[in-house]
Short mmCIF file of C-alpha atoms in Angstrom, two decimals:
data_model
loop_
_atom_site.label_atom_id
_atom_site.label_comp_id
_atom_site.label_asym_id
_atom_site.label_seq_id
_atom_site.Cartn_x
_atom_site.Cartn_y
_atom_site.Cartn_z
CA MET A 1 133.62 110.32 108.06
CA ALA A 2 133.60 106.62 107.22
CA LEU A 3 129.94 106.79 106.22
CA ASP A 4 130.57 109.97 104.20
CA LEU A 5 133.35 108.24 102.31
CA GLY A 6 131.46 104.99 101.83
CA LEU A 7 128.09 106.36 100.76
CA ARG A 8 129.72 108.17 97.83
CA GLY A 9 130.72 104.78 96.46
CA GLY A 10 127.29 103.24 97.05
CA ALA A 11 125.84 101.63 100.16
CA ALA A 12 127.45 98.23 99.46
CA ASN A 13 131.09 98.63 100.47
CA ALA A 14 133.40 98.08 103.41
CA ALA A 15 133.61 101.78 104.31
CA VAL A 16 129.87 101.89 105.01
CA THR A 17 130.17 98.69 107.04
CA ILE A 18 132.95 100.24 109.14
CA GLY A 19 130.93 103.41 109.66
CA ILE A 20 127.90 101.43 110.82
CA LEU A 21 130.02 99.31 113.16
CA LEU A 22 131.44 102.48 114.73
CA ALA A 23 127.94 103.93 115.08
CA VAL A 24 126.76 100.70 116.74
CA GLY A 25 129.72 101.01 119.09
CA VAL A 26 128.59 104.50 120.12
CA VAL A 27 125.15 103.16 121.10
CA ALA A 28 126.24 99.80 122.53
CA THR A 29 128.81 101.34 124.90
CA ARG A 30 126.55 104.06 126.29
CA PRO A 31 126.10 103.80 130.09
CA GLY A 32 122.66 102.66 131.13
CA LEU A 33 121.88 100.74 127.96
CA SER A 34 119.67 97.76 128.76
CA ARG A 35 120.47 94.19 127.76
CA THR A 36 117.71 94.29 125.14
CA GLY A 37 119.12 97.51 123.68
CA THR A 38 122.61 96.00 123.54
CA VAL A 39 121.39 92.86 121.76
CA LEU A 40 119.42 94.91 119.21
CA ALA A 41 122.37 97.23 118.56
CA LEU A 42 124.78 94.33 118.09
CA ALA A 43 122.25 92.58 115.82
CA ALA A 44 122.52 95.54 113.44
CA THR A 45 126.10 94.49 112.71
CA VAL A 46 124.89 91.38 110.83
CA PRO A 47 123.19 93.16 107.90
CA ALA A 48 125.96 95.79 108.07
CA VAL A 49 128.63 93.15 107.39
CA PHE A 50 126.67 91.81 104.41
CA LEU A 51 126.88 95.29 102.83
CA SER A 52 130.54 94.60 102.11
CA VAL A 53 129.83 91.06 100.84
CA TRP A 54 127.12 91.55 98.17
CA ALA A 55 126.68 94.26 95.54
CA SER A 56 122.99 93.68 94.70
CA PRO A 57 120.96 96.91 95.15
CA TRP A 58 118.01 94.77 96.29
CA LEU A 59 120.03 93.27 99.14
CA ALA A 60 121.73 96.57 99.92
CA THR A 61 118.37 98.33 100.32
CA ALA A 62 117.03 95.57 102.57
CA ASN A 63 120.23 95.44 104.65
CA VAL A 64 120.31 99.22 105.16
CA ALA A 65 116.64 99.16 106.18
CA ALA A 66 117.40 96.36 108.66
CA VAL A 67 120.32 98.33 110.13
CA LEU A 68 118.17 101.43 110.60
CA GLY A 69 115.27 99.42 112.02
CA LEU A 70 117.44 97.55 114.52
CA GLY A 71 119.21 100.78 115.47
CA LEU A 72 115.93 102.56 116.18
CA ALA A 73 114.70 99.54 118.13
CA ALA A 74 117.89 99.57 120.24
CA LEU A 75 117.20 103.21 121.13
CA ALA A 76 113.49 102.65 121.72
CA TRP A 77 114.11 99.75 124.13
CA SER A 78 117.34 101.16 125.56
CA SER A 79 116.09 101.32 129.15
CA THR A 80 113.26 98.86 129.81
CA GLY A 81 110.88 96.50 128.07
CA SER A 82 111.26 93.81 125.41
CA VAL A 83 110.52 93.74 121.68
CA LEU A 84 108.90 90.34 122.27
CA ASP A 85 106.34 91.86 124.63
CA THR A 86 104.96 94.97 122.94
CA THR A 87 102.17 96.09 120.65
CA VAL A 88 102.68 97.94 117.37
CA SER A 89 101.34 101.24 118.72
CA HIS A 90 103.45 100.88 121.86
CA GLY A 91 106.53 100.30 119.71
CA VAL A 92 105.80 103.32 117.51
CA VAL A 93 105.45 105.54 120.59
CA ARG A 94 108.76 104.25 121.94
CA VAL A 95 110.55 105.01 118.65
CA VAL A 96 109.07 108.53 118.49
CA LEU A 97 110.10 109.25 122.09
CA ALA A 98 113.63 107.99 121.36
CA VAL A 99 113.92 110.38 118.40
CA VAL A 100 112.57 113.24 120.53
CA ARG A 101 115.14 112.43 123.25
CA GLY A 102 117.91 112.57 120.69
CA LEU A 103 116.75 115.87 119.21
CA GLY A 104 116.22 117.37 122.66
CA GLY A 105 119.66 116.25 123.74
CA LEU A 106 121.35 118.21 120.96
CA VAL A 107 120.25 121.54 122.47
CA PRO A 108 121.91 121.00 125.87
CA LEU A 109 124.93 119.58 124.04
CA ALA A 110 125.24 122.75 121.94
CA GLY A 111 124.88 124.85 125.07
CA ALA A 112 127.54 122.85 126.88
CA LEU A 113 129.97 123.19 123.99
CA SER A 114 129.37 126.94 123.61
CA GLY A 115 129.73 127.39 127.36
CA ARG A 116 133.35 126.27 127.13
CA TRP A 117 134.14 129.46 125.19
CA ARG A 118 132.01 131.90 127.14
CA SER A 119 132.67 133.26 130.62
CA PRO A 120 131.75 136.51 132.36
CA THR A 121 135.24 136.87 133.84
CA GLY A 122 138.76 137.25 132.55
CA PRO A 123 138.93 134.37 130.02
CA ASP A 124 136.16 135.96 127.91
CA ARG A 125 138.06 139.29 127.75
CA SER A 126 141.24 137.41 126.95
CA GLY A 127 139.45 135.63 124.11
CA ARG A 128 138.39 138.95 122.61
CA ARG A 129 141.95 140.19 122.74
CA THR A 130 143.16 137.03 121.01
CA GLY A 131 140.58 137.45 118.26
CA LEU A 132 141.61 141.09 117.71
CA ALA A 133 145.25 140.04 117.44
CA VAL A 134 144.40 137.44 114.81
CA LEU A 135 142.42 139.98 112.77
CA LEU A 136 145.36 142.39 112.82
CA ALA A 137 147.80 139.66 111.78
CA LEU A 138 145.73 138.28 108.89
CA PRO A 139 146.62 140.98 106.30
CA LEU A 140 150.31 140.57 107.00
CA LEU A 141 150.05 136.80 106.83
CA ALA A 142 148.20 137.04 103.50
CA VAL A 143 151.00 139.13 101.99
CA LEU A 144 153.64 136.74 103.31
CA VAL A 145 151.84 133.68 101.99
CA GLY A 146 151.43 135.31 98.57
CA LEU A 147 155.12 136.08 98.31
CA LEU A 148 156.21 132.60 99.36
CA ALA A 149 153.71 130.93 97.01
CA SER A 150 154.95 132.95 94.04
CA ALA A 151 158.53 132.11 94.94
CA ASP A 152 158.19 128.33 95.34
CA ALA A 153 155.98 125.99 93.26
CA VAL A 154 156.07 123.20 95.84
CA PHE A 155 154.86 125.54 98.59
CA ASP A 156 152.20 126.87 96.26
CA GLY A 157 150.98 123.33 95.49
CA LEU A 158 150.75 122.45 99.17
CA LEU A 159 148.96 125.66 100.05
CA VAL A 160 146.46 125.71 97.19
CA PRO A 161 145.80 122.08 96.16
CA ASP A 162 143.72 121.24 93.10
CA VAL A 163 140.39 120.55 94.81
CA ASP A 164 136.73 120.90 93.88
CA LEU A 165 135.30 123.27 96.46
CA ARG A 166 131.73 122.10 95.81
CA ARG A 167 132.71 118.48 96.43
CA GLY A 168 134.59 119.48 99.57
CA LEU A 169 131.57 121.43 100.81
CA GLY A 170 129.40 118.36 100.13
CA HIS A 171 131.74 116.25 102.27
CA VAL A 172 131.51 118.78 105.10
CA VAL A 173 127.71 119.00 104.98
CA LEU A 174 127.23 115.22 104.84
CA ALA A 175 129.80 114.58 107.59
CA VAL A 176 128.19 117.18 109.87
CA GLY A 177 124.74 115.73 109.19
CA LEU A 178 125.87 112.18 109.92
CA ALA A 179 127.74 113.32 113.03
CA SER A 180 124.55 115.00 114.29
CA MET A 181 122.58 111.78 113.73
CA LEU A 182 125.26 109.82 115.57
CA ALA A 183 125.17 112.29 118.47
CA MET A 184 121.37 112.00 118.57
CA ALA A 185 121.68 108.21 118.73
CA GLY A 186 123.99 108.42 121.74
CA LEU A 187 121.79 110.98 123.47
CA ALA A 188 118.61 108.96 122.84
CA VAL A 189 119.76 106.09 125.05
CA GLY A 190 117.71 105.80 128.23
CA GLY A 191 114.48 107.55 129.10
CA ASP A 192 111.35 106.51 130.93
CA PRO A 193 109.13 103.70 129.61
CA VAL A 194 105.84 104.67 128.00
CA ASP A 195 102.40 103.87 129.29
CA GLY A 196 100.48 100.85 128.03
CA ASP A 197 97.98 100.90 125.19
CA ARG A 198 94.48 102.21 125.61
CA ASN A 199 91.74 99.57 125.63
CA GLY A 200 88.84 99.40 123.19
CA THR A 201 85.14 99.37 124.10
CA PHE A 202 83.60 96.86 121.63
CA GLY A 203 81.91 93.85 123.17
CA ALA A 204 82.13 90.19 122.16
CA THR A 205 79.12 90.39 119.83
CA ASP A 206 80.49 93.44 118.03
CA VAL A 207 83.94 91.91 117.48
CA ALA A 208 82.43 88.57 116.47
CA VAL A 209 80.40 90.32 113.75
CA VAL A 210 83.50 92.13 112.48
CA LEU A 211 85.51 88.91 112.34
CA GLY A 212 82.59 86.90 110.96
CA LEU A 213 82.27 89.23 107.97
CA ALA A 214 85.95 88.78 107.16
CA ALA A 215 85.67 85.00 107.53
CA ALA A 216 82.67 84.98 105.18
CA VAL A 217 84.51 86.93 102.49
CA LEU A 218 87.63 84.76 102.75
CA GLY A 219 85.53 81.59 102.83
CA LEU A 220 83.82 82.68 99.62
CA PHE A 221 87.23 83.16 97.98
CA VAL A 222 88.36 79.70 99.06
CA ALA A 223 85.16 78.27 97.61
CA SER A 224 85.77 80.15 94.35
CA GLN A 225 89.14 78.49 94.03
CA ALA A 226 87.45 75.10 94.31
CA VAL A 227 84.88 76.13 91.67
CA ALA A 228 87.69 77.32 89.38
CA LEU A 229 88.87 73.72 89.08
CA THR A 230 85.51 72.61 87.69
CA GLY A 231 83.86 73.09 84.32
CA ALA A 232 81.71 75.90 85.72
CA GLY A 233 84.84 77.76 86.76
CA GLN A 234 86.35 77.38 83.31
CA ARG A 235 83.21 78.86 81.75
CA LEU A 236 83.43 81.85 84.12
CA VAL A 237 87.04 82.38 83.09
CA GLN A 238 86.13 82.31 79.40
CA GLU A 239 83.26 84.74 79.97
CA ALA A 240 85.75 87.12 81.60
CA GLY A 241 87.73 87.10 78.35
CA LEU A 242 90.73 85.29 79.82
CA THR A 243 92.53 82.16 78.75
CA PRO A 244 93.26 79.61 81.51
CA ALA A 245 96.93 80.64 81.44
CA GLU A 246 96.06 84.34 81.75
CA TYR A 247 93.70 83.60 84.63
CA ALA A 248 96.32 81.53 86.44
CA ARG A 249 98.94 84.25 86.09
CA SER A 250 96.71 87.20 87.05
CA GLY A 251 96.05 88.77 90.40
CA PHE A 252 99.29 87.94 92.19
CA PHE A 253 99.86 91.40 93.63
CA GLN A 254 96.18 91.87 94.44
CA LEU A 255 96.21 88.68 96.50
CA CYS A 256 99.34 89.78 98.36
CA TRP A 257 97.79 93.14 99.20
CA ALA A 258 94.58 91.39 100.26
CA ALA A 259 96.58 89.32 102.75
CA VAL A 260 98.17 92.52 104.11
CA VAL A 261 94.72 94.07 104.47
CA VAL A 262 93.58 91.02 106.46
CA VAL A 263 96.47 91.53 108.91
CA GLY A 264 95.47 95.18 109.35
CA TYR A 265 91.82 94.19 109.70
CA LEU A 266 92.65 91.77 112.50
CA ALA A 267 94.79 94.38 114.24
CA LEU A 268 91.90 96.85 114.08
CA ALA A 269 89.45 94.31 115.51
CA ARG A 270 91.82 93.58 118.40
CA ARG A 271 92.30 97.28 119.02
CA LEU A 272 88.54 97.90 119.20
CA ALA A 273 87.86 94.98 121.55
CA ALA A 274 87.27 95.68 125.22
CA PRO A 275 89.46 93.89 127.80
CA GLY A 276 88.78 90.16 127.90
CA VAL A 277 86.72 90.09 124.69
CA MET A 278 89.42 88.42 122.58
CA GLN A 279 89.49 85.55 125.10
CA GLN A 280 85.81 84.73 124.57
CA PRO A 281 85.53 81.25 122.90
CA VAL A 282 83.59 82.39 119.81
CA VAL A 283 85.79 85.44 119.25
CA ARG A 284 88.97 83.44 119.78
CA ARG A 285 87.94 80.83 117.20
CA LEU A 286 86.91 83.42 114.61
CA ALA A 287 90.13 85.37 115.22
CA ALA A 288 92.08 82.19 114.40
CA VAL A 289 89.95 81.14 111.42
CA VAL A 290 90.33 84.47 109.59
CA PRO A 291 94.16 84.43 109.34
CA LEU A 292 94.14 80.70 108.50
CA LEU A 293 91.76 81.38 105.61
CA ALA A 294 93.99 84.28 104.56
CA VAL A 295 96.93 81.86 104.29
CA VAL A 296 95.03 80.43 101.30
CA LEU A 297 95.44 83.85 99.63
CA VAL A 298 99.18 83.56 100.04
CA ALA A 299 99.25 79.99 98.77
CA VAL A 300 97.22 80.91 95.68
CA SER A 301 99.39 83.94 95.00
CA LEU A 302 102.56 81.85 95.20
CA ARG A 303 101.03 79.28 92.85
CA ARG A 304 100.21 82.01 90.36
CA MET A 305 103.72 83.42 90.58
CA ALA A 306 105.09 79.93 89.85
CA LEU A 307 102.96 79.80 86.69
CA TYR A 308 104.11 83.30 85.79
CA ASP A 309 107.70 82.16 86.18
CA GLN A 310 107.09 79.18 83.90
CA ALA A 311 105.96 81.57 81.18
CA PHE A 312 108.39 84.47 81.56
CA GLY A 313 111.22 83.46 83.88
CA LEU A 314 112.47 84.79 87.19
CA THR A 315 113.57 88.34 88.02
CA MET A 316 114.79 89.95 91.22
CA LEU A 317 111.46 91.75 91.58
CA ARG A 318 109.51 88.50 91.27
CA LEU A 319 111.85 86.72 93.69
CA THR A 320 111.55 89.59 96.17
CA VAL A 321 107.75 89.56 96.14
CA VAL A 322 107.77 85.79 96.61
CA VAL A 323 109.89 86.26 99.74
CA ALA A 324 107.55 89.04 100.88
CA ALA A 325 104.52 86.83 100.30
CA THR A 326 106.19 84.05 102.28
CA TRP A 327 106.74 86.46 105.16
CA ILE A 328 103.08 87.53 105.04
CA GLY A 329 102.08 83.87 105.25
CA ILE A 330 104.32 83.39 108.30
CA VAL A 331 102.81 86.47 109.95
CA LEU A 332 99.29 85.14 109.35
CA LEU A 333 100.21 81.84 110.99
CA LEU A 334 101.68 83.74 113.94
CA VAL A 335 98.48 85.79 114.21
CA ALA A 336 96.41 82.60 114.25
CA ALA A 337 98.62 81.12 116.97
CA ARG A 338 98.38 84.27 119.09
CA ASN A 339 94.62 84.46 118.69
CA LEU A 340 94.30 80.81 119.74
CA GLY A 341 95.94 81.75 123.03
CA VAL A 342 99.61 80.85 122.57
CA ALA A 343 101.56 82.84 125.19
CA ALA A 344 98.45 84.95 125.72
CA ASP A 345 99.97 86.82 128.66
CA ARG A 346 102.50 88.60 126.41
CA ASP A 347 102.30 90.79 123.27
CA TRP A 348 104.89 88.78 121.36
CA LEU A 349 103.40 88.98 117.86
CA PRO A 350 105.00 92.22 116.49
CA GLY A 351 108.45 91.20 117.67
CA ALA A 352 108.07 87.67 116.30
CA ALA A 353 106.93 89.06 112.93
CA VAL A 354 109.97 91.33 112.74
CA LEU A 355 112.28 88.46 113.71
CA ALA A 356 110.75 86.32 110.95
CA GLY A 357 111.46 89.08 108.44
CA LEU A 358 115.05 89.42 109.66
CA ALA A 359 115.51 85.64 109.40
CA LEU A 360 114.36 85.72 105.77
CA LEU A 361 116.74 88.63 105.08
CA VAL A 362 119.69 86.77 106.59
CA ALA A 363 118.75 83.68 104.56
CA ALA A 364 118.66 85.81 101.40
CA ASN A 365 122.12 87.15 102.20
CA LEU A 366 123.43 83.63 102.64
CA VAL A 367 122.14 82.22 99.33
CA ASN A 368 122.93 85.11 96.90
CA PRO A 369 119.53 85.80 95.24
CA GLU A 370 120.98 87.08 91.95
CA ALA A 371 122.87 83.82 91.46
CA ILE A 372 119.57 81.97 91.98
CA VAL A 373 117.93 84.10 89.28
CA VAL A 374 120.78 83.38 86.85
CA ARG A 375 120.82 79.63 87.51
CA HIS A 376 117.05 79.38 87.23
CA ASN A 377 116.79 81.26 83.94
CA VAL A 378 119.75 79.47 82.38
CA ALA A 379 118.17 76.14 83.39
CA ARG A 380 114.99 77.22 81.59
CA ALA A 381 117.09 77.88 78.49
CA THR A 382 118.13 74.22 78.39
CA THR A 383 114.45 73.31 78.00
CA GLY A 384 113.96 75.67 75.08
CA ALA A 385 112.60 78.68 76.99
CA THR A 386 113.73 82.16 76.00
CA VAL A 387 116.31 83.95 78.14
CA ASP A 388 116.53 87.71 78.58
CA ALA A 389 120.30 88.04 78.23
CA ASP A 390 120.12 91.81 78.57
CA TYR A 391 118.38 91.51 81.97
CA LEU A 392 120.80 88.90 83.31
CA ALA A 393 123.84 90.91 82.23
CA GLY A 394 122.30 94.00 83.83
CA LEU A 395 122.33 92.42 87.29
CA SER A 396 125.01 93.43 89.77
CA SER A 397 128.42 91.91 90.39
CA ASP A 398 126.73 89.18 92.45
CA ALA A 399 125.53 87.53 89.22
CA VAL A 400 128.77 87.70 87.18
CA PRO A 401 130.49 84.53 88.47
CA SER A 402 127.33 82.46 87.93
CA ILE A 403 126.81 83.83 84.41
CA GLU A 404 130.42 83.14 83.44
CA ARG A 405 130.29 79.63 84.90
CA LEU A 406 127.01 78.73 83.18
CA ILE A 407 127.54 80.26 79.73
CA ALA A 408 129.48 77.27 78.48
CA GLY A 409 126.68 74.88 79.43
CA ILE A 410 124.03 76.58 77.25
CA ASP A 411 123.32 74.56 74.10
CA ASP A 412 121.75 77.46 72.19
CA SER A 413 124.68 79.24 70.56
CA GLU A 414 122.62 82.39 70.01
CA VAL A 415 121.76 82.68 73.70
CA ARG A 416 125.36 81.92 74.61
CA GLU A 417 126.64 84.67 72.32
CA ASP A 418 124.01 87.13 73.56
CA LEU A 419 125.04 86.57 77.18
CA ALA A 420 128.73 86.88 76.38
CA ARG A 421 128.15 90.07 74.41
CA GLU A 422 125.91 91.66 77.05
CA LEU A 423 128.33 90.75 79.83
CA GLY A 424 131.10 92.54 77.95
CA CYS A 425 134.34 93.75 79.50
CA PRO A 426 133.36 96.72 81.70
CA SER A 427 135.91 98.71 83.63
CA PRO A 428 136.32 97.42 87.19
CA ARG A 429 135.06 99.49 90.08
CA THR A 430 137.49 101.86 91.71
CA GLY A 431 137.68 103.71 95.02
CA VAL A 432 135.37 102.83 97.88
CA ALA A 433 132.96 101.16 95.44
CA ALA A 434 135.62 98.46 94.98
CA LEU A 435 135.68 97.72 98.73
CA ASN A 436 133.14 94.94 98.24
CA LEU A 437 133.83 91.21 98.13
CA SER A 438 131.37 90.54 95.30
CA ALA A 439 132.68 93.43 93.20
CA ARG A 440 136.27 92.19 93.57
CA ARG A 441 135.25 88.64 92.71
CA ALA A 442 133.39 89.84 89.60
CA ALA A 443 136.37 91.97 88.56
CA GLY A 444 138.61 88.94 88.79
CA VAL A 445 136.24 86.82 86.68
CA LEU A 446 135.90 89.48 84.00
CA ALA A 447 139.63 90.16 83.96
CA ALA A 448 140.35 86.48 83.35
CA ARG A 449 137.62 86.29 80.69
CA CYS A 450 138.57 89.48 78.84
CA SER A 451 142.32 88.87 78.85
#
């Protein structure tokens, strides 16, 4: 019910936070839940709390995804195992089995509930008699209610309130759906651990060739970046029909996707390798060189985004992809460390990569990304750069205090007036949508400004 109420006001409000905390309580207090499952379930409360702090849809989406991910992980590792000692495929199988346990548990639950009302002896016959009595009484009750309602307006108002039946039906459907998901979560706790991963069959030579090809391609890219700094590189850029600025600002997303492909490529090579192959000296060195070369992709992409920002300014999308690229770089360094033999007796990489992503998310929640975007773009305005006032004013409530505080410091009167006009005096949020710290703070700022 809390989630039903909160989600109608948007994901970022206190009602949704309360609903998630109650759902976490259902999982965390289930008998038989392992220590790992308890820690993961309780960890989901951190992004849940931030839902009632910030109003940014970017943060809300990431926080909700983190809550769902941690919740599924708590169910997947609810009996045995550790997220810091598992492979990706092993983790996926665990999550699928947890969902299956939850779905399968609903059938016995339905049977148990229906069994309370069904019996081959006297109570069943008594229930039929009670139902027949109710059916006989309904027509008389309908006449009585009609007479009383026509005689008294207060009684009529209490009996037939002014409600939207479609909205009420929507509440019922959503509440029942959420309750079913919550029941599944409770029923999914426990279960037997899954078997280990299947081993590949490729030998050391095969895997070395696979990794060597990737290292050659990445090495060629690194060399091209060195050539780009020379006169020959500048001629190649001109022949491609690009100015140096256009070349510097192009290819950011392609480089990010290339880094992701490298991670998948390395995972495939490891999957294909037979037992003991990844520990061979040549294979181990190549498996470390490839991700280290791929870090160059991330560094170049971040450099190009910095140049892009110098030309056009910062947006939430650009800031988000910078954070994502940073996370990819961290994952590549973790892959290199694992392939070099760090803690080689455990499959700690997937869990460490997820923890790195969660750490970046928590850091983003602590620094208020939209305020960073506002401060950065307003600072650019002091150097004569153009500012997209419409974009800044279109950010969420998280940006309002920063905009109001920085407007007075802008020397360009036209930009100052544009920001003030775009910010306007909107109506404050009401209902559950107002149960958000950032929304209330923004409402206070705008109320003081517009008075």
